[in-house]
GROMACS .gro file of C-alpha atoms in nm:
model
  433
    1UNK     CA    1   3.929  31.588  18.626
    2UNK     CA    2   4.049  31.627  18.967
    3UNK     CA    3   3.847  31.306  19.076
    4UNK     CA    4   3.972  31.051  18.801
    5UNK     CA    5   4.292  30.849  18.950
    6UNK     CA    6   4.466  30.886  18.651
    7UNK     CA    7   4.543  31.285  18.699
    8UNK     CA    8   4.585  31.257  19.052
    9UNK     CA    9   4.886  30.975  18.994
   10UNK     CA   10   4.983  31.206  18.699
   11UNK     CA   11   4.994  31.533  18.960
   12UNK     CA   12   5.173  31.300  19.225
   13UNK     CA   13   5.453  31.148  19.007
   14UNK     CA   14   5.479  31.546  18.864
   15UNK     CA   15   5.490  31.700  19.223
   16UNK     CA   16   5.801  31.410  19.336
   17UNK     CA   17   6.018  31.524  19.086
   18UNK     CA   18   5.977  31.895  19.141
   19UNK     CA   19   6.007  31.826  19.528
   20UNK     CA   20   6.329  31.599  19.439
   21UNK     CA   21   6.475  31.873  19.218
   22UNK     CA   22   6.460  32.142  19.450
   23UNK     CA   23   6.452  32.006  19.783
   24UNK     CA   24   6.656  31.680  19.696
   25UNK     CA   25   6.696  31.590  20.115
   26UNK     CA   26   6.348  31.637  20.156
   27UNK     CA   27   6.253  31.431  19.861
   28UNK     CA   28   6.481  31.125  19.991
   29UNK     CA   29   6.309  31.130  20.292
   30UNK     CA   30   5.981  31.062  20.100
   31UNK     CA   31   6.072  30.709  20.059
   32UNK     CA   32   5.842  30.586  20.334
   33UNK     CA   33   5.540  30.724  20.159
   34UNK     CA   34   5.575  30.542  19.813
   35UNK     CA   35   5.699  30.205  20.046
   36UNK     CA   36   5.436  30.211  20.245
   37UNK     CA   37   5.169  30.225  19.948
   38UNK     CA   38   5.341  29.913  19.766
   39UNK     CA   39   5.374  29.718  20.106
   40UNK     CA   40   5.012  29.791  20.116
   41UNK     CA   41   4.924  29.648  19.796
   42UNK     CA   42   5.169  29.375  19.851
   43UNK     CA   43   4.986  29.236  20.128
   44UNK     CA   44   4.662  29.204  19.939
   45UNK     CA   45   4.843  28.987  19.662
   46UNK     CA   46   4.863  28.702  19.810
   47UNK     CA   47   4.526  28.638  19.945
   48UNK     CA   48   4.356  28.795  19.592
   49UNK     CA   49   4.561  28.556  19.374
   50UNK     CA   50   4.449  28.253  19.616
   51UNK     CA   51   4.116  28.343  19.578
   52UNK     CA   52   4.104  28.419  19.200
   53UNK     CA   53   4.293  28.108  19.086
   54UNK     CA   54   4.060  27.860  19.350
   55UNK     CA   55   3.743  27.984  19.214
   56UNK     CA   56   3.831  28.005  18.864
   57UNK     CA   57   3.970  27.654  18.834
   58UNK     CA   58   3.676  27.530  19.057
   59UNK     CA   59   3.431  27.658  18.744
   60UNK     CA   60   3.592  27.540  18.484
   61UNK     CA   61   3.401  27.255  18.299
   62UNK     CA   62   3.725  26.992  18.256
   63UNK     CA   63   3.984  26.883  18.420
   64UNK     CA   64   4.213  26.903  18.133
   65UNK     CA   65   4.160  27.263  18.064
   66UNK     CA   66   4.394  27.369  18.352
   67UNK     CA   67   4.680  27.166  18.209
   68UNK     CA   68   4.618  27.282  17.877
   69UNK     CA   69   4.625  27.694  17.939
   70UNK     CA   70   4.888  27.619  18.187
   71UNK     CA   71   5.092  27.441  17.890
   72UNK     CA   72   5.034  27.678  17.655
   73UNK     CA   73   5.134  28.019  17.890
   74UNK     CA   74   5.436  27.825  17.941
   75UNK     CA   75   5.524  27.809  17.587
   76UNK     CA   76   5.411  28.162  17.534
   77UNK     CA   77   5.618  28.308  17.846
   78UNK     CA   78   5.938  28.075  17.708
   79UNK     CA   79   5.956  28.232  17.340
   80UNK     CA   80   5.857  28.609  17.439
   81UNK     CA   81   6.086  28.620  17.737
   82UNK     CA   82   6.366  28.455  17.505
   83UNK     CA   83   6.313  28.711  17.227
   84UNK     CA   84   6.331  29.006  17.493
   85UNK     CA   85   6.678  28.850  17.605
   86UNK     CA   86   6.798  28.837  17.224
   87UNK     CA   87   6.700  29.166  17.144
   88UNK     CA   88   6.886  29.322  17.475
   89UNK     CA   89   7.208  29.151  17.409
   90UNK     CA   90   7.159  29.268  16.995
   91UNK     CA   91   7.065  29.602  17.096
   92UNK     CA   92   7.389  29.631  17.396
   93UNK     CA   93   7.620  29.465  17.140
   94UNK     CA   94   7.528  29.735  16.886
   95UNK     CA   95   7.500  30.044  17.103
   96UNK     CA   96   7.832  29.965  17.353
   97UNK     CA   97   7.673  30.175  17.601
   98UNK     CA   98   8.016  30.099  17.825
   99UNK     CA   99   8.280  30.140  17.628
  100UNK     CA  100   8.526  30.384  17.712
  101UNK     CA  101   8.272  30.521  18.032
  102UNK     CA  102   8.534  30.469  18.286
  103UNK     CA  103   8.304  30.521  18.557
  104UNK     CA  104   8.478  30.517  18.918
  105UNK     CA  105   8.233  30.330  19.180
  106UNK     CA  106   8.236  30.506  19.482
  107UNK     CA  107   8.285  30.322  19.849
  108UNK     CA  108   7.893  30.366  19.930
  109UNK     CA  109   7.808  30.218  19.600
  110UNK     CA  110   8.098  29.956  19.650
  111UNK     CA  111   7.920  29.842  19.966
  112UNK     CA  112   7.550  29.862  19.839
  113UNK     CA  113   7.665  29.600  19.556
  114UNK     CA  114   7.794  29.393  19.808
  115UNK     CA  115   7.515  29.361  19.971
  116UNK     CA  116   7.324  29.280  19.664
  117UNK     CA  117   7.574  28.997  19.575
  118UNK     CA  118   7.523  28.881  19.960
  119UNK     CA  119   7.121  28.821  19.816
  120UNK     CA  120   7.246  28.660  19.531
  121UNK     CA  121   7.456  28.414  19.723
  122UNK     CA  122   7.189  28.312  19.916
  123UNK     CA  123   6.908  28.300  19.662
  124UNK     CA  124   6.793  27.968  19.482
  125UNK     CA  125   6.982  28.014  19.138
  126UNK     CA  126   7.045  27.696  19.078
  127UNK     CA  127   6.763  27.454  18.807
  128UNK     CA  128   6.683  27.217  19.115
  129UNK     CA  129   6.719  27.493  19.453
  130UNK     CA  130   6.482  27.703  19.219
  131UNK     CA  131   6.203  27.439  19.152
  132UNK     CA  132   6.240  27.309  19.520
  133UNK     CA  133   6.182  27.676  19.630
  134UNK     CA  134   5.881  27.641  19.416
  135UNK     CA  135   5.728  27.423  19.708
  136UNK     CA  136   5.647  27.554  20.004
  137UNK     CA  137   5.725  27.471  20.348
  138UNK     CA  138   5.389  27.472  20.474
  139UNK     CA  139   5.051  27.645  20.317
  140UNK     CA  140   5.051  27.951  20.561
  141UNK     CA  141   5.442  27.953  20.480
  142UNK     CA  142   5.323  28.031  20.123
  143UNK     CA  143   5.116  28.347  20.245
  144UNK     CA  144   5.346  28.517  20.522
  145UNK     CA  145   5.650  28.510  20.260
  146UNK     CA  146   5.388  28.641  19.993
  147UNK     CA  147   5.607  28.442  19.714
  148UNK     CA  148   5.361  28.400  19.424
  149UNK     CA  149   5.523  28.072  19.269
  150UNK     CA  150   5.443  27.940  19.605
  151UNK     CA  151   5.063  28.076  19.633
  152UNK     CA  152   4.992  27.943  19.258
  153UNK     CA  153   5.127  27.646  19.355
  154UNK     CA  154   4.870  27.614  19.671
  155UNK     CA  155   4.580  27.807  19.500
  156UNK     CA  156   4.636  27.528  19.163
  157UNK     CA  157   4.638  27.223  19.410
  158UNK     CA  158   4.356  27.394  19.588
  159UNK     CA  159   4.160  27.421  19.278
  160UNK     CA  160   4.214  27.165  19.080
  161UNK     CA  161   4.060  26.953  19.439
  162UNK     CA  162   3.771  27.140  19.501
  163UNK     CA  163   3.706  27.099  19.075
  164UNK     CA  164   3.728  26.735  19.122
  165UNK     CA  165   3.474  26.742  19.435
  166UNK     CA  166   3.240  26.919  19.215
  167UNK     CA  167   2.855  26.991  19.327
  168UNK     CA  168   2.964  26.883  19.679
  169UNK     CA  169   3.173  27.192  19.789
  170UNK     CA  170   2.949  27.453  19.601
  171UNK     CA  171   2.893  27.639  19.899
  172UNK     CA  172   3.226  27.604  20.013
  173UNK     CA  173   3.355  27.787  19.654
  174UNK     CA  174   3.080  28.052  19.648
  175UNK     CA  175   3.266  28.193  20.017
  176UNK     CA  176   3.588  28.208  19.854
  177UNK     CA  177   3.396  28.408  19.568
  178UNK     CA  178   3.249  28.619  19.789
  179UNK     CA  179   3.601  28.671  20.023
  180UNK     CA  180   3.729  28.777  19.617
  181UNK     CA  181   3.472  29.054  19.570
  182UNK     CA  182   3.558  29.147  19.928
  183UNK     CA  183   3.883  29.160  19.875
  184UNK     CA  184   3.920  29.387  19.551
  185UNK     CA  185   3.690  29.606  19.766
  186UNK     CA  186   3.951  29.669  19.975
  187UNK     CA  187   4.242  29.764  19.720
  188UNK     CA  188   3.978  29.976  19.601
  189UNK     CA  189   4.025  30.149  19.904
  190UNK     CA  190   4.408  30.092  19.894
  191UNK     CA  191   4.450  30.264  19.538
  192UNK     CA  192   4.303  30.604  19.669
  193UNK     CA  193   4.630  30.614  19.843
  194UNK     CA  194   4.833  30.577  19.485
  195UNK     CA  195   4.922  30.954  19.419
  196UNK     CA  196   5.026  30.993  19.764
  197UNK     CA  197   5.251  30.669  19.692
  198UNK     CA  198   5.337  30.776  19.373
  199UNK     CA  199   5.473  31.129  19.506
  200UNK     CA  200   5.633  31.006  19.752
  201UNK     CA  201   5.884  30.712  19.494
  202UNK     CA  202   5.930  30.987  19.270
  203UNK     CA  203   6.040  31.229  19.531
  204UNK     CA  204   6.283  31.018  19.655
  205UNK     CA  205   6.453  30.857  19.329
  206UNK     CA  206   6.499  31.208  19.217
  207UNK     CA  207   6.599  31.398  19.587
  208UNK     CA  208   6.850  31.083  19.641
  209UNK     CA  209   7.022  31.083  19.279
  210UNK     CA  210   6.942  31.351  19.116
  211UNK     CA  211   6.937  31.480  18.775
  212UNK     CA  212   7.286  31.520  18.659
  213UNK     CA  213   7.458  31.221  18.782
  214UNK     CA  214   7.255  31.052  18.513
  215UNK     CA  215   7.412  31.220  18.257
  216UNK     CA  216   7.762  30.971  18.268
  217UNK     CA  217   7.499  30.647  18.242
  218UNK     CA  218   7.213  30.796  17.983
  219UNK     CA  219   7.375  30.597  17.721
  220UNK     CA  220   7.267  30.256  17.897
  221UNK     CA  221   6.948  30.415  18.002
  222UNK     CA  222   6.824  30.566  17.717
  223UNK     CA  223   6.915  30.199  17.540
  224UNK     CA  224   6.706  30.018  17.793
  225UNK     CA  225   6.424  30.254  17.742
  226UNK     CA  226   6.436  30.241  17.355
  227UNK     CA  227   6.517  29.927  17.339
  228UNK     CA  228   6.169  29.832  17.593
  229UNK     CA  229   5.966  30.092  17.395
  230UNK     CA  230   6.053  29.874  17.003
  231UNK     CA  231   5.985  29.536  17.201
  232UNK     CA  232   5.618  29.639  17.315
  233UNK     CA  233   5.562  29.811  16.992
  234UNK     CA  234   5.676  29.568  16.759
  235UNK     CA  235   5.680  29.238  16.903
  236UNK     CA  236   5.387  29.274  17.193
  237UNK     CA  237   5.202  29.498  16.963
  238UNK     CA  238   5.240  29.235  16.677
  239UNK     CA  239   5.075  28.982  16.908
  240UNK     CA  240   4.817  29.182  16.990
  241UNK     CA  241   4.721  29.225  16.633
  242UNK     CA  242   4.715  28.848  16.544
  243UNK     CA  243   4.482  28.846  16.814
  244UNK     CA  244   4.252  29.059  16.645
  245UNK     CA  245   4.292  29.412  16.851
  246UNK     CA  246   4.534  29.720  16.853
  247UNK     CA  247   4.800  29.830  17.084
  248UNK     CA  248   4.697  30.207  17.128
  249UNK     CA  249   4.330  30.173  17.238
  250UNK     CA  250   4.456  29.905  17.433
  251UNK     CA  251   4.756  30.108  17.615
  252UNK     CA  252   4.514  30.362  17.628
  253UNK     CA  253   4.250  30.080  17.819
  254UNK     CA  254   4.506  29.999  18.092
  255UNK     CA  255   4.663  30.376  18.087
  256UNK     CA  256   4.606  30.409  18.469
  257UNK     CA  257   4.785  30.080  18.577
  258UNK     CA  258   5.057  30.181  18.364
  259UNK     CA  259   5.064  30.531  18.555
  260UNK     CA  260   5.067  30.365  18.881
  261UNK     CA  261   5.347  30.137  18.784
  262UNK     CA  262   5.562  30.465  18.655
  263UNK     CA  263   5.519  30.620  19.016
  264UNK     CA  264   5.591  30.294  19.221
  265UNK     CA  265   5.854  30.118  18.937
  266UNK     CA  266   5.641  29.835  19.092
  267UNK     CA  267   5.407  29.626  18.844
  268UNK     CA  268   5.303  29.425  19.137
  269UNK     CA  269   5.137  29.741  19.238
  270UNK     CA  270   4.874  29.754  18.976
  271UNK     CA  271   4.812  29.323  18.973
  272UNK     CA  272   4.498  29.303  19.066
  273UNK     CA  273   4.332  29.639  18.902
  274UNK     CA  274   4.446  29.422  18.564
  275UNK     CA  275   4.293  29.118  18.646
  276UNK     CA  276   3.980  29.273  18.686
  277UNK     CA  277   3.995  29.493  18.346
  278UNK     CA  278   4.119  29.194  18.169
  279UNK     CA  279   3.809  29.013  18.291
  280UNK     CA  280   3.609  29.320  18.177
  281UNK     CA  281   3.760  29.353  17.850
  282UNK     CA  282   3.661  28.986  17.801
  283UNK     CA  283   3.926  28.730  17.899
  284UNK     CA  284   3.745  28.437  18.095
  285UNK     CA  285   3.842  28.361  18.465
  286UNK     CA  286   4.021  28.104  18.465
  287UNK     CA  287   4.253  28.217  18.173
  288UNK     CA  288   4.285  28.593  18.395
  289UNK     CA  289   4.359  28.393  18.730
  290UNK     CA  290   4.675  28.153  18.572
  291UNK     CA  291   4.837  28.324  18.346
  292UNK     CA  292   4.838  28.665  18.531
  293UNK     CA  293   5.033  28.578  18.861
  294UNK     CA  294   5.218  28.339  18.688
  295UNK     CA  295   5.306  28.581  18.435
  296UNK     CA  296   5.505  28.791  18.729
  297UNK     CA  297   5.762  28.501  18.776
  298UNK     CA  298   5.780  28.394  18.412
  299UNK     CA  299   5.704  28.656  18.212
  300UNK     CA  300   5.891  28.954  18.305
  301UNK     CA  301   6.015  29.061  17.921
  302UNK     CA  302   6.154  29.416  18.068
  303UNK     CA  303   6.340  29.244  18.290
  304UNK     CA  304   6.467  29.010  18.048
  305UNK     CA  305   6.582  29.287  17.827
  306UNK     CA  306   6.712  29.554  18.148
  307UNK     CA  307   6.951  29.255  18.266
  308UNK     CA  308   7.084  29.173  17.940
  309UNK     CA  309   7.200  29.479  17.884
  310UNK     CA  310   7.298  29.564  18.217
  311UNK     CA  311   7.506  29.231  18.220
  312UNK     CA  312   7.707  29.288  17.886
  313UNK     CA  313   7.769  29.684  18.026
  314UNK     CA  314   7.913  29.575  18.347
  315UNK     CA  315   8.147  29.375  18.121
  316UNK     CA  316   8.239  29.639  17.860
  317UNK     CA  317   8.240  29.911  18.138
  318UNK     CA  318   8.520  29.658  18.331
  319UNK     CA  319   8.710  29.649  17.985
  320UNK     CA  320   8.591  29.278  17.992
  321UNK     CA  321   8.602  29.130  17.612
  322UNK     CA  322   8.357  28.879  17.594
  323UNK     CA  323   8.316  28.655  17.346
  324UNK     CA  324   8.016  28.534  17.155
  325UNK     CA  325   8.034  28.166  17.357
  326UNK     CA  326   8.056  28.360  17.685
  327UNK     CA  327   7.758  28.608  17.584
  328UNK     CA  328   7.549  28.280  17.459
  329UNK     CA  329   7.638  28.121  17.815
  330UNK     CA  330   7.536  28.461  17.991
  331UNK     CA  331   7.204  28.442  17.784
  332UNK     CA  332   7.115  28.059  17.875
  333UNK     CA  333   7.202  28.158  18.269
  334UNK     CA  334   6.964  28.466  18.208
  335UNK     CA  335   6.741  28.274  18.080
  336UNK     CA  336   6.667  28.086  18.418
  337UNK     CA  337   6.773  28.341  18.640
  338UNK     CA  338   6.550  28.616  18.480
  339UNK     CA  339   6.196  28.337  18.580
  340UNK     CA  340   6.249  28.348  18.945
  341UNK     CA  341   6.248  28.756  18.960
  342UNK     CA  342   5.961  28.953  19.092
  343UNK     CA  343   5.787  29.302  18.950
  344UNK     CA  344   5.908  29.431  19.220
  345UNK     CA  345   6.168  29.741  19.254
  346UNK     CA  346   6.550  29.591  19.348
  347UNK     CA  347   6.459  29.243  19.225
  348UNK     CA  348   6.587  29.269  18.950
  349UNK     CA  349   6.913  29.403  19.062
  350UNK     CA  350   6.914  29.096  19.318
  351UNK     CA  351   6.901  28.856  18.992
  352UNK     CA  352   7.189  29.036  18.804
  353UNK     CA  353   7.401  28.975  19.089
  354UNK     CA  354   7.321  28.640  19.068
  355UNK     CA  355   7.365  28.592  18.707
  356UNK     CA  356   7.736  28.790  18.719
  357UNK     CA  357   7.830  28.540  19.019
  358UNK     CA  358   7.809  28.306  18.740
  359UNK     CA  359   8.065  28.457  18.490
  360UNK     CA  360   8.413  28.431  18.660
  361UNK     CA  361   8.532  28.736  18.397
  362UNK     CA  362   8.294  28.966  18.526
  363UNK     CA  363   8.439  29.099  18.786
  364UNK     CA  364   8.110  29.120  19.087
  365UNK     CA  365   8.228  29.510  19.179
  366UNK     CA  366   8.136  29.575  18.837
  367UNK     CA  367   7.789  29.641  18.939
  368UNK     CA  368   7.882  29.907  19.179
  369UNK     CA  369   7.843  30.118  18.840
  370UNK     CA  370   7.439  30.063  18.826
  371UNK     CA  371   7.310  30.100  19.192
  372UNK     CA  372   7.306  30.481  19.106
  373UNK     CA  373   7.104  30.454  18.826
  374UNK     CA  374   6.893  30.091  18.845
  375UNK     CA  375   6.618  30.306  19.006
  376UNK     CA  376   6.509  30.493  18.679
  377UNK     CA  377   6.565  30.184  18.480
  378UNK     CA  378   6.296  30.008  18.687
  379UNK     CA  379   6.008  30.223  18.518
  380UNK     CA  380   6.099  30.095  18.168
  381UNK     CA  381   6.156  29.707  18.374
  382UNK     CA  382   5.822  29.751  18.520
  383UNK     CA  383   5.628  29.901  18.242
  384UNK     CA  384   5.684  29.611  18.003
  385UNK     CA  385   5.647  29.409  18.234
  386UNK     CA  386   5.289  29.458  18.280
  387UNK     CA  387   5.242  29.572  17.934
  388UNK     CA  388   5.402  29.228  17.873
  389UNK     CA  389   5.191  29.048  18.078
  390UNK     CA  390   4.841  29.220  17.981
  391UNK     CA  391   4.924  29.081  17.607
  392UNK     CA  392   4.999  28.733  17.710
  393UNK     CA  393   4.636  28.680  17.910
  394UNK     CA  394   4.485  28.819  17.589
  395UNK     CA  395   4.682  28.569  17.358
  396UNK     CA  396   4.626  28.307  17.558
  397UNK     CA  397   4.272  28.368  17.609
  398UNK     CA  398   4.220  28.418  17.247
  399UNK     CA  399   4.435  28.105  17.161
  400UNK     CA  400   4.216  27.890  17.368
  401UNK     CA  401   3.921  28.027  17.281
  402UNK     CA  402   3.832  28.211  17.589
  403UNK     CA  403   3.810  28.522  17.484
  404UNK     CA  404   3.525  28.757  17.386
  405UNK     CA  405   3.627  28.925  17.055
  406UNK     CA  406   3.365  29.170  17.005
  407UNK     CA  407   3.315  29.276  17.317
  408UNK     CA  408   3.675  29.361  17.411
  409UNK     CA  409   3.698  29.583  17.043
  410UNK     CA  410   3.343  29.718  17.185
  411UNK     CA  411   3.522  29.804  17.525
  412UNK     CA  412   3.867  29.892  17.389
  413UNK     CA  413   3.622  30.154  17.127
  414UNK     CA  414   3.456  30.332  17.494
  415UNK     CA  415   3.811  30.303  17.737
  416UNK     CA  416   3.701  30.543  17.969
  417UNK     CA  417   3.351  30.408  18.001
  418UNK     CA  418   3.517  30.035  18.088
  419UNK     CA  419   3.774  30.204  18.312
  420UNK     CA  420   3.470  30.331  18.527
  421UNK     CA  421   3.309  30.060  18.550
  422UNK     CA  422   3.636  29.856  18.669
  423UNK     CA  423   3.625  30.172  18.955
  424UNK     CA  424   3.275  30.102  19.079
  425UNK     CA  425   3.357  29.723  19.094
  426UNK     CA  426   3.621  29.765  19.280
  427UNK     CA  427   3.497  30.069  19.493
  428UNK     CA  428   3.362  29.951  19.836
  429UNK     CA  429   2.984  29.971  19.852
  430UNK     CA  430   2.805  30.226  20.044
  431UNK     CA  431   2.669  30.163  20.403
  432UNK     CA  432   2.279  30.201  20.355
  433UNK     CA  433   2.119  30.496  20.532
   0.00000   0.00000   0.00000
C-alpha cells in the first residue's frame, strides 16, 4: 500500500495538518514545498495541451468535426456553469451565512484585499478586453505566460492547418505525438513529488490560519461545501447517468486526481493525469484534447457556485440589502467574470474582486472578511471543478458519439486495474541494461 500514490497523497495531506496543528510556524513555512510542486506541474501544461490538441485535431477525419464538439462544449459549459451560479445564489439567499456575523477585518487582511482588488483593476473584465486577451501577442507569448485560452487558441489554429495539409505533414504530426508521450513521461516523474507537495499546502493553510479562527466563517464554508457536494451529486451525477454510467465507480476511477487536487486546492495540478484516464476510460482524442483545457476557463462550476456565495456574503456581512434586480445583475456579471478564472488557488479570489468592483453597494473592503478563510474553500472550488470537468468530456464524447460505452462500464467495473495502467503509461520507461 505504501507504493500506490493514492496513500502516499492521503499520508501527506494527513501529516500537513498535524504539522499545522501543532507546530503552526513551522507549517506556514511549508508553503514553498506544495508551490513548488504546482509550479512544477504548471510548467508542463502548456506544452502537453499544445501537443494533445495539435495531434488530435490533425487525426480527425473532417474538418467540421472541430467546430461541431467545440459548439457543443460551449453549450454544455454555458448551461452547467449557469445552473452552478443559480444554485449558489438559492442556496446563500436561503442559508444567510452573513447575517448578523459582524466580523471585524483586521489591517493585514485590509491590505491583502487591496491587493487583490489592485489584480482586479488591472485584469480584462470587460466582454471585449476579455476576448482580445483571448489572442495572443505572439505564439511563444502564449507559452511563457502559460494562459490556456491563449495555448488552445494556438494549438486549434495549429491543428486545424496541419488537418487541412493532410498526408503531407504526416511526419511532421507523428514528432509532436511522440514529444506527447514524452512529455506525460515526464509528469510521471513530476507526480512522485505529489505527497511531498501535498504535505507541504496542507501544512501551511492549517500552520498560517489555523483551526479555530474558522469557527466565526463555518457557516459560509460549510454552505459552499454542501452546497458543491448536492451540485456534483445531483446535477453532474444526473449527467453522468444519461450518459449511461454511475457517479461512484466513476469518483472512485479518478479518486487519485481528486486526492491530489485536495492537497494542492489546485485542479490544474491533476490536468493531464485526467486526460490520459479519460482517454483510457474511452473518450476519443480529439473530444479529451478540446473540451478538457477548455473546460479550465469555461467550465469551472465550483467556482461558479464559491463566488456566488461569497459575493451575496460580503453583501449581507456589510449589512448591504440587495435586491433581487441587483442579485440578477451580480449573477449576469458572474456569469462572464467566473469564464476567464483559472483552477488555480487565489484565482478565484482575483475574479470576486473583480466582480464586487462592479457593484457600487458592495463596499470592496468587504472582502477583507474572506482572505482568512478562501484557502479551505478552494478544495471544495477545485474539487468540482475537476469533477465538473471529467463529466463534461464524457457527455460530450458520448453526445457526439465518441465515446466507447462498454469499455468505459468494463473499466469503471476494474478502477484499480485502469488506474495502473494510466501509471505505467505515464511512468518513464526503463534504460535497457
Amino acid at each position: 500500500m505504501h507504493r500506490n500514490l493514492y496513500v502516499q497523497v492521503l499520508t501527506g495531506i494527513a501529516l500537513g495538518v498535524l504539522v499545522g496543528i501543532l507546530w503552526p510556524e513551522t507549517g506556514a513555512a511549508m508553503r514553498p514545498l506544495g508551490d513548488g510542486f504546482i509550479k512544477l506541474i504548471r510548467m508542463m501544461i502548456a506544452p502537453i495541451i499544445f501537443t494533445t490538441i495539435v495531434v488530435g485535431i490533425a487525426h480527425m477525419g473532417a474538418m467540421r468535426e472541430v467546430g461541431r464538439i467545440g459548439l457543443r462544449a460551449f453549450i454544455y459549459f454555458e448551461v452547467v456553469s449557469t445552473i452552478a451560479l443559480i444554485i449558489g445564489l438559492v442556496v446563500v439567499n436561503v442559508l444567510q451565512p452573513g447575517a448578523g456575523l459582524h466580523v471585524t477585518a483586521t489591517p493585514v487582511d485590509v491590505q491583502a484585499a487591496a491587493g487583490y482588488g489592485t489584480q482586479a483593476a488591472q485584469s480584462h473584465d470587460t466582454t471585449v478586453g476579455f476576448l482580445l486577451n483571448i489572442i495572443p501577442t505572439t505564439i511563444v507569448d502564449a507559452f511563457a505566460r502559460g494562459d490556456i485560452l491563449q495555448v488552445l487558441v494556438v494549438s486549434t489554429l495549429i491543428g486545424v492547418a496541419l488537418l487541412g495539409l493532410g498526408d503531407r505533414v504526416k511526419p511532421l504530426v507523428a514528432i509532436i505525438d511522440q514529444a506527447s508521450q514524452a512529455l506525460f513521461a515526464v509528469i510521471g516523474i513530476i507526480m512522485r513529488l505529489a505527497p511531498i507537495g501535498a504535505f507541504g499546502a496542507m501544512a501551511f493553510t492549517v500552520g498560517r490560519y489555523g483551526i479555530g479562527s474558522l469557527m466565526s466563517l463555518g457557516k459560509l464554508m460549510a454552505g459552499v461545501y454542501i452546497t458543491c457536494l448536492l451540485f456534483v451529486v445531483f446535477v453532474l451525477g444526473g449527467i453522468l447517468w444519461v450518459s449511461g454510467l454511475r457517479l461512484l465507480p466513476f469518483l472512485r476511477y479518478i479518486a487519485e486526481e481528486l486526492l491530489i487536487v485536495l492537497g494542492t486546492s489546485s485542479s490544474e495540478s491533476a490536468l493531464p493525469r485526467l486526460m490520459a484516464k479519460l482517454e483510457r476510460l474511452g473518450c476519443s482524442k480529439p473530444v479529451v484534447g478540446l473540451v478538457v483545457p477548455a473546460g479550465y476557463s469555461f467550465n469551472l462550476d465550483g467556482t461558479a457556485i464559491y463566488m456566488t456565495m461569497a459575493a451575496i456574503f460580503v453583501a449581507q456581512a456589510s449589512g448591504v440589502q440587495l435586491s433581487v434586480w441587483q442579485q440578477v445583475s451580480i449573477l449576469a456579471v458572474l456569469m462572464l467574470t467566473s469564464k476567464g478564472a483559472a483552477g488555480v488557488t487565489g484565482s478565484g479570489f482575483i475574479t470576486l474582486a473583480a466582480t464586487l468592483s462592479t457593484v457600487p453597494a458592495i463596499p470592496p473592503a468587504g472582502l477583507a472578511l474572506l482572505v482568512g478563510v478562501d484557502r479551505f474553500m478552494s478544495e471544495a472550488r477545485a474539487l468540482t471543478n475537476i469533477t465538473g470537468n471529467a463529466v463534461a468530456t464524457v457527455a460530450i464524447a458520448r453526445w457526439d458519439d465518441a465515446l466507447d460505452l462498454p469499455r468505459a462500464r468494463a473499466v469503471l467495473a476494474h478502477p484499480g486495474a485502469a488506474a495502473r495502467d494510466v501509471d505505467l503509461a505515464l511512468a518513464p520507461a526503463s534504460p535497457e541494461p
